[in-house]
Every structure is written in C-alpha cells, then in structure tokens.
Amino acid sequence: MKRRQFLSSAAAAAVLSSHFMHGEKSEAVRADQLTTAVSYEAAASRIPRVSTAGTMRGEMLYRDLGSTGVQVSVIGMGGSHLGQANVTEDEGVRLIHEGLDRGINFLDNSWDYNEGRSEERVGKALSQGGYRQKAFVMTKIDGRTKEVAMSQIDESLTRLKVDHIDLLQHHEVLRYDDPDRIFSEGGSMEAVLAAKQAGKIRFIGFTGHKDPHIHLYMMDVAQQRGFRFDTIQMPLNIMDAHFRSFSQLVVPQAVKQQIGVLGMKSFGSGVILKSGVVEPIDCLHYSLNLPLSVLITGINTQQLLDQAFAAVKSFKPMDEATVSALISKTQEVALNGKYELFKTTAHFDTTARHPDWLGSDSPAVQRLAPQLPG
C-alpha cells in the first residue's frame, strides 16, 4: 500500500507533517506534549489510521512491508512464545505449519529467545515439506560490536536452517547509547551490512520497547549516516495511545519515510488484559487499525492461533470517533504506564540482564579510556 492510503485524511497528514518536519531542537518539546494528551479524543486525533484493511487472500490480510516490495501477512507469529518450555517441540512445529498453511507468512524470532530454542523450532518447521518457501523469516541480534554481531548472525542461520534471513533487526534498542554503538566504527552495523552484501540477509531493521524518543533518535542517527531502515518494530497497543506513545510519535515518522512498521505487545504479555477494561479483540483491532505492516503476536496454543485469524476476519478500518471510543476504555488505567511494564520497568529488558550479549567496548573506546572509572 502506498503512504497516502494509510493516512485517513489530508488534515491528519498536515498535522503530522507540521509536527515532524520542523527543526529537531524543538521536536522533543512537541513530542512530550503529544505523549501527555489531555483526553482520549485528543489522542485519537493524533493517531494515524489505515483507510483500507489490506488485501484479503483466504483467511489472511496482507500489506506492503514499507518500500521493500514484499507483501506480508498482517499477523506475525511471535517466536518467543513458540519456544517456551511449556510448549512441546512437536506442538510448536505444528502451530507454525498450520499458521503458514492458513496464510501467515511472517515469522518473528530472536537470537536470544529461550536460549536458542525458538529459532531451532522454527528451523525444524521450515526444513520440512517445503515450508521455507511459505515463510518470510525475521530474527534479531543483540550484539553491538561487529565481532559479536557476526557470531550471532551465523548462529541464527544455523539454528533456522536457512541460507538467508529475510529480515534481520538490531534488538532491544533501549538506551540512548545503543544507536551510537551500533553505528560506530567496529559496531554491529558493519557486520549486518557485510552479511547483506554476502547474501545472508535481505532487509535490515531495529526493535525497542522502552521510549519512542529513543526510536526517533535511532532514526536520526541512521539518517545522519545516510542509512534508512527497512523496518522498525515497536509496542503498539491500546494503552500506548496514552503513555509514551509510539503510535503518536514514531509511526507517523516511519510512514513518512516508507519504513515498514512492525507492531508488538498488543497484549503486553497478557498484562494489559489483567486491567479488566478491554477484551483481546479490542487490543488486536486497535493495533490492526494503525498503518503497520505486521502485528506480531504470541501464539503458543490453538486458541490463540484461531483468535488471531478471527480478529483479521472481523477487522474493519475504524474512523477517529470509533478509535476515540475504543481508547476511552483504557485512559484512566494507562496514564502512568502501570500495565505497560516494558516501558516502565526492566522486567522485559533481557539485554540488561545479559550485557555480555551486547559485547565489550569498541577498540576506539578502549583506547580513549582503557580503565573503567571507580
């Protein structure tokens, strides 16, 4: 789909354009104002929407993945759930096969999920019965140095049993130093670009779940170096509308640059549903109404797989008034981020618990400061 199909009106596009195309110095102030919208009506007016649901084929809707020229299913299967210890390998493989057979073609994963078990299960599923040809395979790496990143890429290729990864993403860009480390001399971007040159990967993106301003900074750093990401992954859920809002801040900028938007954490690992104010279908429909390419959702049971297809079947683009009514359900409980733990706590920050995954300081840093302070 083209960009103009995503934005519901010229007025909305004008608001978004005026917000993002002015000087960077004042952008942070305007961004903060957007994340503290005084009402759900104000939030709804700032959230971009699709005007068409996508292209329906069989049971699944498909949308363009940014400007890559690839069409992907609007539902992506979350790799973390597929590798959980309470899911048997046979059941994980079966769910992947059924999802692919019914039209899901986007498979999410990460080098660090479940000590590699998630990638191994997807690899087993893809190695059987020609299923690799049905799948757009995405995985992520944590390394911030060239050396560590190269090792993680090769390990993922081995586990996934593929000769190339369709989309590789820098994982957990959560800190303001992450973009600088990734793009520095000897940083992980050098390994990723080398892997692309070698035919090991097709497209490049990044992910994060902490703060939309860090995503915007990552995009700025890339732009300063003449690079544009193919995709950006972020939390896009019915509570995000009110607190540190990726949907208000990052999505419009990504759409403007024709970067594929990947949504995640529509249920916040189930925590959002514990608020008791929304149903699963509300969460899925809110996210699908955004101009995203794929909504990645955890699927580790038949019920969750069927629920995702039911949400696609029943989804119709919502106008501003309908979005406003939907997010009004969550305004009171969402304002302090209580149910978006990935934004307000370190609970989901796996790289913070495993700094060795990121790699040590670059040689340049070690030359400047060979000894840690203290």
PDB file of C-alpha atoms in Angstrom, residues 26 38 43 52 109 119 175 208 212 227 242 256 290 293 308 311-312:
ATOM      1  CA  SER A  26      12.083  21.844  19.361  1.00  0.00           C
ATOM      2  CA  VAL A  38      -5.301  15.544  27.954  1.00  0.00           C
ATOM      3  CA  ALA A  43      -5.070  11.151  21.447  1.00  0.00           C
ATOM      4  CA  THR A  52      -8.151   0.068   3.824  1.00  0.00           C
ATOM      5  CA  ASN A 109      12.268 -14.618  16.218  1.00  0.00           C
ATOM      6  CA  GLU A 119      14.999 -20.423  16.379  1.00  0.00           C
ATOM      7  CA  ARG A 175      19.322   3.078  25.648  1.00  0.00           C
ATOM      8  CA  GLY A 208      12.833  -1.485  21.008  1.00  0.00           C
ATOM      9  CA  PRO A 212       9.527   6.473  21.436  1.00  0.00           C
ATOM     10  CA  PHE A 227      21.136   4.932   6.040  1.00  0.00           C
ATOM     11  CA  HIS A 242      -1.976   7.444  26.344  1.00  0.00           C
ATOM     12  CA  LYS A 256       6.598   9.340   6.094  1.00  0.00           C
ATOM     13  CA  LEU A 290      -2.665   1.533  12.672  1.00  0.00           C
ATOM     14  CA  SER A 293       2.687  -3.875   8.052  1.00  0.00           C
ATOM     15  CA  ALA A 308      -5.669 -14.071  15.553  1.00  0.00           C
ATOM     16  CA  ALA A 311      -9.531 -10.760  14.571  1.00  0.00           C
ATOM     17  CA  VAL A 312      -8.395 -10.477  10.958  1.00  0.00           C
TER      18      VAL A 312
END
